[in-house]
Structures are given as structure tokens and as C-alpha cells.
mmCIF file of C-alpha atoms in Angstrom:
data_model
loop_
_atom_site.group_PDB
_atom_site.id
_atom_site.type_symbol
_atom_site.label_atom_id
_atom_site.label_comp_id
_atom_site.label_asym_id
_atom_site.label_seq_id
_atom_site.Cartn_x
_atom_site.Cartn_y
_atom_site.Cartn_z
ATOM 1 C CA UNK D 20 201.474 47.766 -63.519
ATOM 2 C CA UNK D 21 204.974 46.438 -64.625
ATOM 3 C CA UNK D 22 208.150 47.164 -62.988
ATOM 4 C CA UNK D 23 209.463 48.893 -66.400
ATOM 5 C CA UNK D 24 206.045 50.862 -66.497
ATOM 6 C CA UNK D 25 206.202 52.016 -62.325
ATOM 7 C CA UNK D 26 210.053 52.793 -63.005
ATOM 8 C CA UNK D 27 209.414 55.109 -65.918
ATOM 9 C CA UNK D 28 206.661 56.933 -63.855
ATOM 10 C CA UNK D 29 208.572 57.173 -61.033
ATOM 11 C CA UNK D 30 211.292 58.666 -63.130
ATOM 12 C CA UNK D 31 208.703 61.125 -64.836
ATOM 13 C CA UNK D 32 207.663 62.172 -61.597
ATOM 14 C CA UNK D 33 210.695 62.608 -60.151
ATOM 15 C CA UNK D 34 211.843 64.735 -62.674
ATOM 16 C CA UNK D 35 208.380 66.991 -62.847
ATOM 17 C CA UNK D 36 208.823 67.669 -59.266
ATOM 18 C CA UNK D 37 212.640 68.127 -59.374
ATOM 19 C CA UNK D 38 212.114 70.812 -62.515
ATOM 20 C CA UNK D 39 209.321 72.408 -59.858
ATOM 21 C CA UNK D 40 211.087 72.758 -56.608
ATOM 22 C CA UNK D 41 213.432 75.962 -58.003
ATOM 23 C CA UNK D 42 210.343 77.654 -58.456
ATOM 24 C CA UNK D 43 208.391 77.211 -55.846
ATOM 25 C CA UNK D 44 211.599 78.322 -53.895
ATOM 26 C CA UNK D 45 212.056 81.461 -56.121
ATOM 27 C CA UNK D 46 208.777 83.006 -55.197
ATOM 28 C CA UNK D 47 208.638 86.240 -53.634
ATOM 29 C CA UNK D 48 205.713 88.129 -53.269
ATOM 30 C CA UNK D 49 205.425 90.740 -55.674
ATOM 31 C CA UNK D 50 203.237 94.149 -55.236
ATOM 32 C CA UNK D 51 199.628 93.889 -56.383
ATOM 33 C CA UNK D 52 200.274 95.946 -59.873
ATOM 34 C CA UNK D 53 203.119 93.707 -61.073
ATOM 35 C CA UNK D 54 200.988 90.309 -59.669
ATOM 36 C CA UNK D 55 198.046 91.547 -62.031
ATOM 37 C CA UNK D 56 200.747 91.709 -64.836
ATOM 38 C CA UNK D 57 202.090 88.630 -64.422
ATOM 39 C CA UNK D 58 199.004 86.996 -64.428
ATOM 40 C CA UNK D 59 197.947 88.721 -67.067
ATOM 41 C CA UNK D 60 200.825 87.329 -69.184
ATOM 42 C CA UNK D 61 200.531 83.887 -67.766
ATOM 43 C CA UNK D 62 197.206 83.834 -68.820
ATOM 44 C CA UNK D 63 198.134 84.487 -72.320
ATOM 45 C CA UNK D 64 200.926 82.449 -72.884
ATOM 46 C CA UNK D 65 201.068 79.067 -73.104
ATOM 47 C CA UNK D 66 202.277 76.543 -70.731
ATOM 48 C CA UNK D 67 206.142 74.682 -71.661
ATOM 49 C CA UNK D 68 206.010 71.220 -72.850
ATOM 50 C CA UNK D 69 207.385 68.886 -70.026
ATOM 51 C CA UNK D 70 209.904 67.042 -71.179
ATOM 52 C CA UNK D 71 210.562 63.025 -70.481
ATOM 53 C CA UNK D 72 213.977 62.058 -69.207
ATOM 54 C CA UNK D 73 214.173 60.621 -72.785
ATOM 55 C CA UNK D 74 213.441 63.830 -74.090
ATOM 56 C CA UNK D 75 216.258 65.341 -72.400
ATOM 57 C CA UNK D 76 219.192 62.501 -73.215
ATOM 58 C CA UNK D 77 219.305 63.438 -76.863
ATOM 59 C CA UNK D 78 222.210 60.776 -76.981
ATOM 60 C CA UNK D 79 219.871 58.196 -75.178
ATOM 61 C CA UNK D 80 222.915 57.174 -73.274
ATOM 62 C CA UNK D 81 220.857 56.920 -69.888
ATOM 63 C CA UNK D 82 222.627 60.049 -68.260
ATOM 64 C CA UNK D 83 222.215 63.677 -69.358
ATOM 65 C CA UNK D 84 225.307 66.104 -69.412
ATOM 66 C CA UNK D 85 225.725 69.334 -68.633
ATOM 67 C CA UNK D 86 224.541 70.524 -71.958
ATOM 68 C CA UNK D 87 221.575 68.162 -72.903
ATOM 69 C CA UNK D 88 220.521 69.693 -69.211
ATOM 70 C CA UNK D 89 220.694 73.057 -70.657
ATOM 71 C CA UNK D 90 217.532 72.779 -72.478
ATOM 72 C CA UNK D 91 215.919 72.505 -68.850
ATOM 73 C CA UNK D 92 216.496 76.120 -67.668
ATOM 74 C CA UNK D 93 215.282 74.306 -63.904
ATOM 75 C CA UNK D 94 217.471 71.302 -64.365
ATOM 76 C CA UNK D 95 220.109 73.300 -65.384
ATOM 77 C CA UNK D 96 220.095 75.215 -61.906
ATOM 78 C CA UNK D 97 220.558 72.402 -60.034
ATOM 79 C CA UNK D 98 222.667 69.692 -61.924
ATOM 80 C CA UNK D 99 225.790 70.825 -60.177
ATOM 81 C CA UNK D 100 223.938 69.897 -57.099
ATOM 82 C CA UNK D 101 222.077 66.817 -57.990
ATOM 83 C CA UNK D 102 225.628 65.487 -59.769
ATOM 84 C CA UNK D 103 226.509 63.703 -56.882
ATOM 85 C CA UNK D 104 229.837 61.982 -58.164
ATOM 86 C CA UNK D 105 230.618 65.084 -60.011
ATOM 87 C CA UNK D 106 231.524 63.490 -63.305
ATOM 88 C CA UNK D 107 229.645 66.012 -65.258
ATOM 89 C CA UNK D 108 226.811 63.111 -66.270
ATOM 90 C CA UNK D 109 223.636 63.251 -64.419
ATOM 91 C CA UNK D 110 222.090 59.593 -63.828
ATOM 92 C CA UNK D 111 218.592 59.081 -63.321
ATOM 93 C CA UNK D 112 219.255 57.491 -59.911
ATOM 94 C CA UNK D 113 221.394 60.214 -58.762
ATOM 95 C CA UNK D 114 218.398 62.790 -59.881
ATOM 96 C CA UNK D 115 216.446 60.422 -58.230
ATOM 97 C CA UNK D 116 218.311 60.706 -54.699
ATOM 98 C CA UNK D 117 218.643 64.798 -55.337
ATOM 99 C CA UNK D 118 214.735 65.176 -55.688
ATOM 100 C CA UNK D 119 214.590 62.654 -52.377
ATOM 101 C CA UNK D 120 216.588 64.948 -50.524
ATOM 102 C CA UNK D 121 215.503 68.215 -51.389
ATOM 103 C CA UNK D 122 211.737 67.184 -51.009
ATOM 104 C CA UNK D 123 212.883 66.346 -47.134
ATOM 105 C CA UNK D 124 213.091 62.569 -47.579
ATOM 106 C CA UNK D 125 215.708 60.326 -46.825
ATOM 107 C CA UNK D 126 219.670 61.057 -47.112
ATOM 108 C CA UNK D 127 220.934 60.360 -50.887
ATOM 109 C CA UNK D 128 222.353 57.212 -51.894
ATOM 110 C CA UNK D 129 225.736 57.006 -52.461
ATOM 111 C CA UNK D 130 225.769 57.157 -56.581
ATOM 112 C CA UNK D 131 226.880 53.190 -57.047
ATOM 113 C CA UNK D 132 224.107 52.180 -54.591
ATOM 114 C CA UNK D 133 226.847 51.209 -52.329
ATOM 115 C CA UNK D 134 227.061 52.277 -49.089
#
């Protein structure tokens, strides 16, 4: 596998499990009538498109803002978070370092790879 090939994948998967980790934290259990509902309408409906990092950069400038984000209701939650320099551009190493983190891994990176 290439190094531009394992760096893309590792950027799709990053970001799959990053959009994922809001909901499996949001979970509550529900009562049984409301699970059956819920199910019920799961079943029916169908399942979002995920969307490539490329997907999301609509001005293919390598970062997403704040508003390209938007279209991410789980990105959304947690750019503020995963912004690490706080320059209102999210990079795909600094999403990189916020999925690391939150999934229990090593301590971020400092955003220039400097530390």
C-alpha cells in the first residue's frame, strides 16, 4: 500500500470514528416502548452518507472551518474541541490528535508537530 493510499485511510478512519464517538457517548437507555420506536424508525430510514475529509473541505484548502464543519452535525460538536490552535480552521492532523486523545491514546501533538 502507498504512503498517500495508508494516509488517506488513516484520515478516513480517523474521521469515521471521530464523527462516532459523540454518539456512542450520547446514549442513554431509553424505556422499552420508545426503544421499539426508535428502532422501528431506524429500520426504515436510511443510513447518512459518510462523508470523506474531501467531502467536507468544499474549498479543498486542506483544513475545514467552522462552517464547512457544519454539514457534520458530529463534527460540528466537537470542532471547538478538536481546534487545538483555535484559529477557527480544523487541520487534518489536529483532528487526527483530537480522535487520538479522546479514543484514550496518546496526549495530542502540539498543532506544528513541534514540541
Amino acid at each position: 500500500m502507498s504512503k498517500n493510499n495508508r494516509k488517506s485511510l488513516s484520515i478516513a478512519l480517523a474521521l469515521t470514528a471521530a464523527m462516532a464517538t459523540p454518539f456512542a457517548f450520547a446514549q442513554e437507555a431509553a424505556p422499552p416502548q420508545q426503544a421499539d420506536q426508535a428502532e422501528a424508525a431506524t429500520m426504515n430510514s436510511a443510513q447518512p452518507a459518510k462523508k470523506s475529509w474531501a467531502d467536507i473541505d468544499l474549498n479543498q484548502d486542506g483544513a475545514i472551518s467552522k462552517d464547512e464543519a457544519a454539514s457534520v452535525p458530529s463534527l460540528s460538536q466537537v470542532f471547538d474541541l478538536a481546534d487545538s490552535d483555535a484559529d477557527g480552521n480544523l487541520t487534518a492532523d489536529e483532528y487526527k490528535n483530537y480522535v487520538a486523545n479522546a479514543q484514550g491514546g496518546t496526549e495530542p501533538e502540539p498543532a506544528g508537530g513541534e514540541q
